[in-house]
mmCIF file of C-alpha atoms in Angstrom:
data_model
loop_
_atom_site.group_PDB
_atom_site.id
_atom_site.type_symbol
_atom_site.label_atom_id
_atom_site.label_comp_id
_atom_site.label_asym_id
_atom_site.label_seq_id
_atom_site.Cartn_x
_atom_site.Cartn_y
_atom_site.Cartn_z
ATOM 1 C CA MET L 8 17.301 14.639 -1.108
ATOM 2 C CA THR L 9 15.062 13.665 1.828
ATOM 3 C CA SER L 10 13.237 10.333 1.849
ATOM 4 C CA LYS L 11 9.890 12.129 1.422
ATOM 5 C CA GLN L 12 11.176 13.951 -1.673
ATOM 6 C CA ARG L 13 12.515 10.664 -3.036
ATOM 7 C CA GLN L 14 9.111 9.018 -2.478
ATOM 8 C CA ILE L 15 7.317 11.872 -4.261
ATOM 9 C CA LEU L 16 9.767 11.678 -7.167
ATOM 10 C CA LEU L 17 9.380 7.902 -7.363
ATOM 11 C CA GLY L 18 5.572 8.106 -7.300
ATOM 12 C CA ALA L 19 5.248 11.098 -9.663
ATOM 13 C CA PRO L 20 5.060 9.025 -12.901
ATOM 14 C CA LEU L 21 1.951 7.299 -11.507
ATOM 15 C CA ALA L 22 0.103 10.619 -11.677
ATOM 16 C CA ILE L 23 1.934 12.299 -14.579
ATOM 17 C CA VAL L 24 1.664 9.501 -17.174
ATOM 18 C CA PRO L 25 -2.144 8.963 -16.960
ATOM 19 C CA VAL L 26 -2.823 12.739 -16.813
ATOM 20 C CA VAL L 27 -0.621 13.347 -19.865
ATOM 21 C CA PHE L 28 -2.276 10.472 -21.735
ATOM 22 C CA LEU L 29 -5.812 11.649 -20.897
ATOM 23 C CA SER L 30 -4.982 15.195 -21.988
ATOM 24 C CA VAL L 31 -3.427 14.152 -25.325
ATOM 25 C CA ALA L 32 -5.858 11.273 -26.043
ATOM 26 C CA PRO L 33 -8.381 13.347 -28.072
ATOM 27 C CA TRP L 34 -5.580 14.799 -30.202
ATOM 28 C CA LEU L 35 -3.925 11.369 -30.535
ATOM 29 C CA LYS L 36 -7.201 9.824 -31.679
ATOM 30 C CA SER L 37 -7.693 12.429 -34.391
ATOM 31 C CA ALA L 38 -4.072 12.182 -35.493
ATOM 32 C CA VAL L 39 -3.464 8.425 -35.587
ATOM 33 C CA GLY L 40 -6.935 6.879 -35.158
ATOM 34 C CA GLY L 41 -8.872 4.996 -32.505
ATOM 35 C CA THR L 42 -7.038 1.669 -32.793
ATOM 36 C CA VAL L 43 -3.607 3.129 -32.116
ATOM 37 C CA THR L 44 -5.059 5.214 -29.260
ATOM 38 C CA THR L 45 -6.546 2.067 -27.735
ATOM 39 C CA TRP L 46 -3.158 0.347 -27.891
ATOM 40 C CA VAL L 47 -1.482 3.380 -26.340
ATOM 41 C CA ALA L 48 -4.162 3.345 -23.588
ATOM 42 C CA ALA L 49 -3.419 -0.341 -22.958
ATOM 43 C CA ALA L 50 0.327 0.389 -22.820
ATOM 44 C CA VAL L 51 -0.243 3.280 -20.391
ATOM 45 C CA SER L 52 -2.442 1.042 -18.197
ATOM 46 C CA ALA L 53 0.187 -1.724 -18.190
ATOM 47 C CA PHE L 54 2.914 0.790 -17.360
ATOM 48 C CA VAL L 55 0.927 2.270 -14.458
ATOM 49 C CA MET L 56 0.132 -1.213 -13.128
ATOM 50 C CA PHE L 57 3.707 -2.529 -13.207
ATOM 51 C CA TYR L 58 5.265 0.742 -12.093
ATOM 52 C CA ALA L 59 2.857 0.917 -9.125
ATOM 53 C CA TRP L 60 3.867 -2.627 -8.244
ATOM 54 C CA TYR L 61 7.574 -1.695 -8.453
ATOM 55 C CA VAL L 62 7.076 1.451 -6.352
ATOM 56 C CA ALA L 63 5.082 -0.487 -3.731
ATOM 57 C CA LEU L 64 7.768 -3.179 -3.480
ATOM 58 C CA SER L 65 10.655 -0.755 -3.248
ATOM 59 C CA MET L 66 8.857 1.345 -0.618
ATOM 60 C CA GLN L 67 7.809 -1.703 1.392
ATOM 61 C CA ARG L 68 11.412 -2.849 1.705
ATOM 62 C CA ARG L 69 12.195 0.284 3.713
ATOM 63 C CA LEU L 70 9.205 0.015 6.067
ATOM 64 C CA ASP L 71 9.279 -1.220 9.646
ATOM 65 C CA GLU L 72 6.586 -3.610 10.904
ATOM 66 C CA VAL L 73 4.181 -0.912 12.123
ATOM 67 C CA GLN L 74 4.413 0.968 8.829
ATOM 68 C CA ARG L 75 3.996 -2.341 6.957
ATOM 69 C CA ALA L 76 0.831 -3.091 8.927
ATOM 70 C CA GLY L 77 -0.456 0.351 7.937
ATOM 71 C CA ALA L 78 0.437 -0.259 4.290
ATOM 72 C CA ASP L 79 -1.287 -3.681 4.372
ATOM 73 C CA TYR L 80 -4.425 -2.110 5.822
ATOM 74 C CA ALA L 81 -4.363 0.664 3.225
ATOM 75 C CA ALA L 82 -3.801 -1.798 0.363
ATOM 76 C CA LYS L 83 -6.573 -4.108 1.538
ATOM 77 C CA TRP L 84 -9.221 -1.393 1.940
ATOM 78 C CA GLY L 85 -7.857 0.809 -0.836
ATOM 79 C CA VAL L 86 -8.182 -1.992 -3.383
ATOM 80 C CA THR L 87 -11.733 -2.767 -2.221
ATOM 81 C CA ALA L 88 -12.745 0.910 -2.326
ATOM 82 C CA GLY L 89 -11.105 1.304 -5.750
ATOM 83 C CA GLN L 90 -12.992 -1.680 -7.138
ATOM 84 C CA ILE L 91 -16.321 -0.374 -5.828
ATOM 85 C CA ALA L 92 -15.543 3.097 -7.210
ATOM 86 C CA PHE L 93 -14.779 1.626 -10.627
ATOM 87 C CA PHE L 94 -18.095 -0.231 -10.802
ATOM 88 C CA VAL L 95 -19.919 2.938 -9.695
ATOM 89 C CA LEU L 96 -18.048 4.854 -12.399
ATOM 90 C CA LEU L 97 -19.101 2.249 -14.972
ATOM 91 C CA ALA L 98 -22.747 2.928 -14.137
ATOM 92 C CA LEU L 99 -22.409 6.667 -14.864
ATOM 93 C CA PRO L 100 -23.470 7.682 -18.412
ATOM 94 C CA PRO L 101 -20.919 10.556 -18.710
ATOM 95 C CA PHE L 102 -18.092 8.078 -18.049
ATOM 96 C CA GLN L 103 -19.556 5.569 -20.499
ATOM 97 C CA ASN L 104 -19.849 8.304 -23.160
ATOM 98 C CA LEU L 105 -16.308 9.528 -22.529
ATOM 99 C CA VAL L 106 -14.808 6.062 -22.950
ATOM 100 C CA GLY L 107 -17.073 5.307 -25.907
ATOM 101 C CA GLU L 108 -15.904 8.460 -27.668
ATOM 102 C CA LEU L 109 -12.283 7.733 -26.801
ATOM 103 C CA VAL L 110 -12.274 4.292 -28.421
ATOM 104 C CA ASN L 111 -14.883 5.198 -31.065
ATOM 105 C CA GLN L 112 -17.268 2.382 -30.148
ATOM 106 C CA PRO L 113 -20.967 2.306 -29.169
ATOM 107 C CA ARG L 114 -21.670 2.878 -25.487
ATOM 108 C CA GLY L 115 -23.208 -0.573 -24.940
ATOM 109 C CA LYS L 116 -20.201 -2.342 -26.412
ATOM 110 C CA VAL L 117 -17.791 -0.308 -24.294
ATOM 111 C CA LEU L 118 -19.820 -0.942 -21.147
ATOM 112 C CA LEU L 119 -19.938 -4.684 -21.803
ATOM 113 C CA GLY L 120 -16.197 -4.817 -22.539
ATOM 114 C CA MET L 121 -15.253 -2.853 -19.441
ATOM 115 C CA THR L 122 -17.617 -4.835 -17.216
ATOM 116 C CA ILE L 123 -16.185 -8.136 -18.454
ATOM 117 C CA GLY L 124 -12.678 -6.729 -17.900
ATOM 118 C CA ALA L 125 -13.450 -5.501 -14.392
ATOM 119 C CA VAL L 126 -15.203 -8.721 -13.388
ATOM 120 C CA GLY L 127 -12.262 -10.663 -14.846
ATOM 121 C CA VAL L 128 -9.778 -8.681 -12.749
ATOM 122 C CA VAL L 129 -11.811 -9.153 -9.549
ATOM 123 C CA LEU L 130 -12.252 -12.871 -10.268
ATOM 124 C CA LEU L 131 -8.542 -13.404 -10.977
ATOM 125 C CA GLN L 132 -7.643 -11.425 -7.844
ATOM 126 C CA ALA L 133 -9.919 -13.719 -5.828
ATOM 127 C CA ILE L 134 -8.280 -16.806 -7.344
ATOM 128 C CA GLY L 135 -4.831 -15.286 -6.806
ATOM 129 C CA THR L 136 -5.696 -14.592 -3.161
ATOM 130 C CA VAL L 137 -6.793 -18.196 -2.592
ATOM 131 C CA VAL L 138 -3.631 -19.563 -4.260
ATOM 132 C CA ALA L 139 -1.374 -17.195 -2.286
ATOM 133 C CA HIS L 140 -3.156 -18.210 0.925
ATOM 134 C CA LEU L 141 -2.633 -21.910 0.166
ATOM 135 C CA LEU L 142 1.050 -21.312 -0.654
ATOM 136 C CA TRP L 143 1.498 -19.359 2.589
ATOM 137 C CA TRP L 144 0.084 -22.237 4.673
ATOM 138 C CA ARG L 145 1.999 -24.851 2.675
ATOM 139 C CA ALA L 146 5.283 -23.066 3.476
ATOM 140 C CA ARG L 147 4.392 -23.213 7.191
ATOM 141 C CA ARG L 148 3.514 -26.908 7.494
ATOM 142 C CA MET I 18 -0.826 -5.937 26.195
ATOM 143 C CA LYS I 19 0.281 -2.878 28.162
ATOM 144 C CA ASN I 20 3.751 -1.396 28.114
ATOM 145 C CA ARG I 21 5.993 0.853 30.203
ATOM 146 C CA ILE I 22 7.822 2.487 27.310
ATOM 147 C CA ARG I 23 6.770 6.026 28.259
ATOM 148 C CA VAL I 24 7.992 5.559 31.862
ATOM 149 C CA LEU I 25 11.275 3.950 30.810
ATOM 150 C CA ARG I 26 11.858 6.665 28.221
ATOM 151 C CA ALA I 27 11.276 9.327 30.851
ATOM 152 C CA GLU I 28 13.781 7.630 33.182
ATOM 153 C CA LYS I 29 16.403 7.665 30.432
ATOM 154 C CA ASN I 30 15.308 11.117 29.271
ATOM 155 C CA TRP I 31 14.928 9.862 25.719
ATOM 156 C CA SER I 32 12.558 11.272 23.127
ATOM 157 C CA GLN I 33 10.465 8.939 20.968
ATOM 158 C CA ALA I 34 12.754 9.800 18.059
ATOM 159 C CA GLU I 35 15.853 8.758 20.046
ATOM 160 C CA LEU I 36 14.302 5.431 21.019
ATOM 161 C CA ALA I 37 13.123 4.927 17.433
ATOM 162 C CA GLU I 38 16.666 5.419 16.171
ATOM 163 C CA LYS I 39 18.110 2.959 18.704
ATOM 164 C CA VAL I 40 15.503 0.335 17.789
ATOM 165 C CA GLY I 41 15.562 0.968 14.027
ATOM 166 C CA VAL I 42 11.941 1.963 13.450
ATOM 167 C CA SER I 43 10.172 5.258 12.755
ATOM 168 C CA ARG I 44 9.096 7.697 15.481
ATOM 169 C CA ASN I 45 5.457 7.172 14.501
ATOM 170 C CA SER I 46 5.903 3.442 15.067
ATOM 171 C CA ILE I 47 7.249 4.007 18.587
ATOM 172 C CA ASN I 48 4.319 6.334 19.244
ATOM 173 C CA ALA I 49 1.824 3.680 18.062
ATOM 174 C CA ILE I 50 3.428 0.992 20.254
ATOM 175 C CA GLU I 51 3.772 3.284 23.287
ATOM 176 C CA ASN I 52 0.066 4.239 23.087
ATOM 177 C CA ASP I 53 -1.082 0.599 22.783
ATOM 178 C CA LYS I 54 -2.282 1.156 19.225
ATOM 179 C CA PHE I 55 -0.030 -1.562 17.842
ATOM 180 C CA GLU I 56 1.364 -4.735 19.390
ATOM 181 C CA PRO I 57 4.950 -5.287 18.271
ATOM 182 C CA SER I 58 6.302 -8.612 17.078
ATOM 183 C CA LEU I 59 8.478 -10.558 19.501
ATOM 184 C CA PRO I 60 11.774 -9.569 17.775
ATOM 185 C CA LEU I 61 10.829 -5.877 17.928
ATOM 186 C CA ALA I 62 9.674 -6.205 21.548
ATOM 187 C CA PHE I 63 13.084 -7.728 22.395
ATOM 188 C CA ARG I 64 14.878 -4.913 20.561
ATOM 189 C CA ILE I 65 12.919 -2.333 22.570
ATOM 190 C CA ALA I 66 13.694 -4.154 25.823
ATOM 191 C CA ASP I 67 17.375 -4.376 24.841
ATOM 192 C CA ALA I 68 17.452 -0.630 24.176
ATOM 193 C CA PHE I 69 16.395 -0.058 27.806
ATOM 194 C CA ALA I 70 18.726 -2.830 29.039
ATOM 195 C CA ALA I 71 15.634 -4.382 30.603
ATOM 196 C CA ARG I 72 13.927 -7.767 30.462
ATOM 197 C CA ILE I 73 11.031 -7.989 28.044
ATOM 198 C CA GLU I 74 8.541 -8.543 30.889
ATOM 199 C CA GLU I 75 9.718 -5.302 32.506
ATOM 200 C CA VAL I 76 8.699 -3.403 29.369
ATOM 201 C CA PHE I 77 5.616 -5.297 28.189
ATOM 202 C CA LEU I 78 2.935 -6.403 30.626
ATOM 203 C CA ARG I 79 -0.077 -8.667 30.298
ATOM 204 C CA ASP I 80 -3.502 -7.011 30.384
#
């Protein structure tokens, strides 16, 4: 197996798991109810988050310094672009309706919940960045 | 920072891939360094110089 094939295989669950969940979510909701579906959605999100972290770490270990600089650039701007895209998505009524239907809650409630969640993530990332920066300098004094 | 990697490679008749293998980085990385798109760290610059059996200042030059 080539390293490219190994990378594709390693990254495949990041695409497969959310796609499978999104395609079975309507059926799941009708079969077991909105609450269970919400918990499954949370579990899928947690899995994707931690698995992406694991994949990124294991791939980064094999990179040389030029590739690492490229990955750092991509992560920095990719995260920013992803955050902006998410807030844009939040403003779109079709997305709000889709999520509202998925969790069986009014649109306003869903929008408020997701906005608080997204702002919370961005805020904690900002705090995490400051702490990591301080730790980095402390280790170099 | 400029470099003479292309000239030194030509003298040794090495491809970018061959130099990359000797230095332990990818071919794309050698290409980026050779074309002044990326400035290598000091350890990597020394490894590149060592691969050519040259002094670091013979490979990398000030602007």
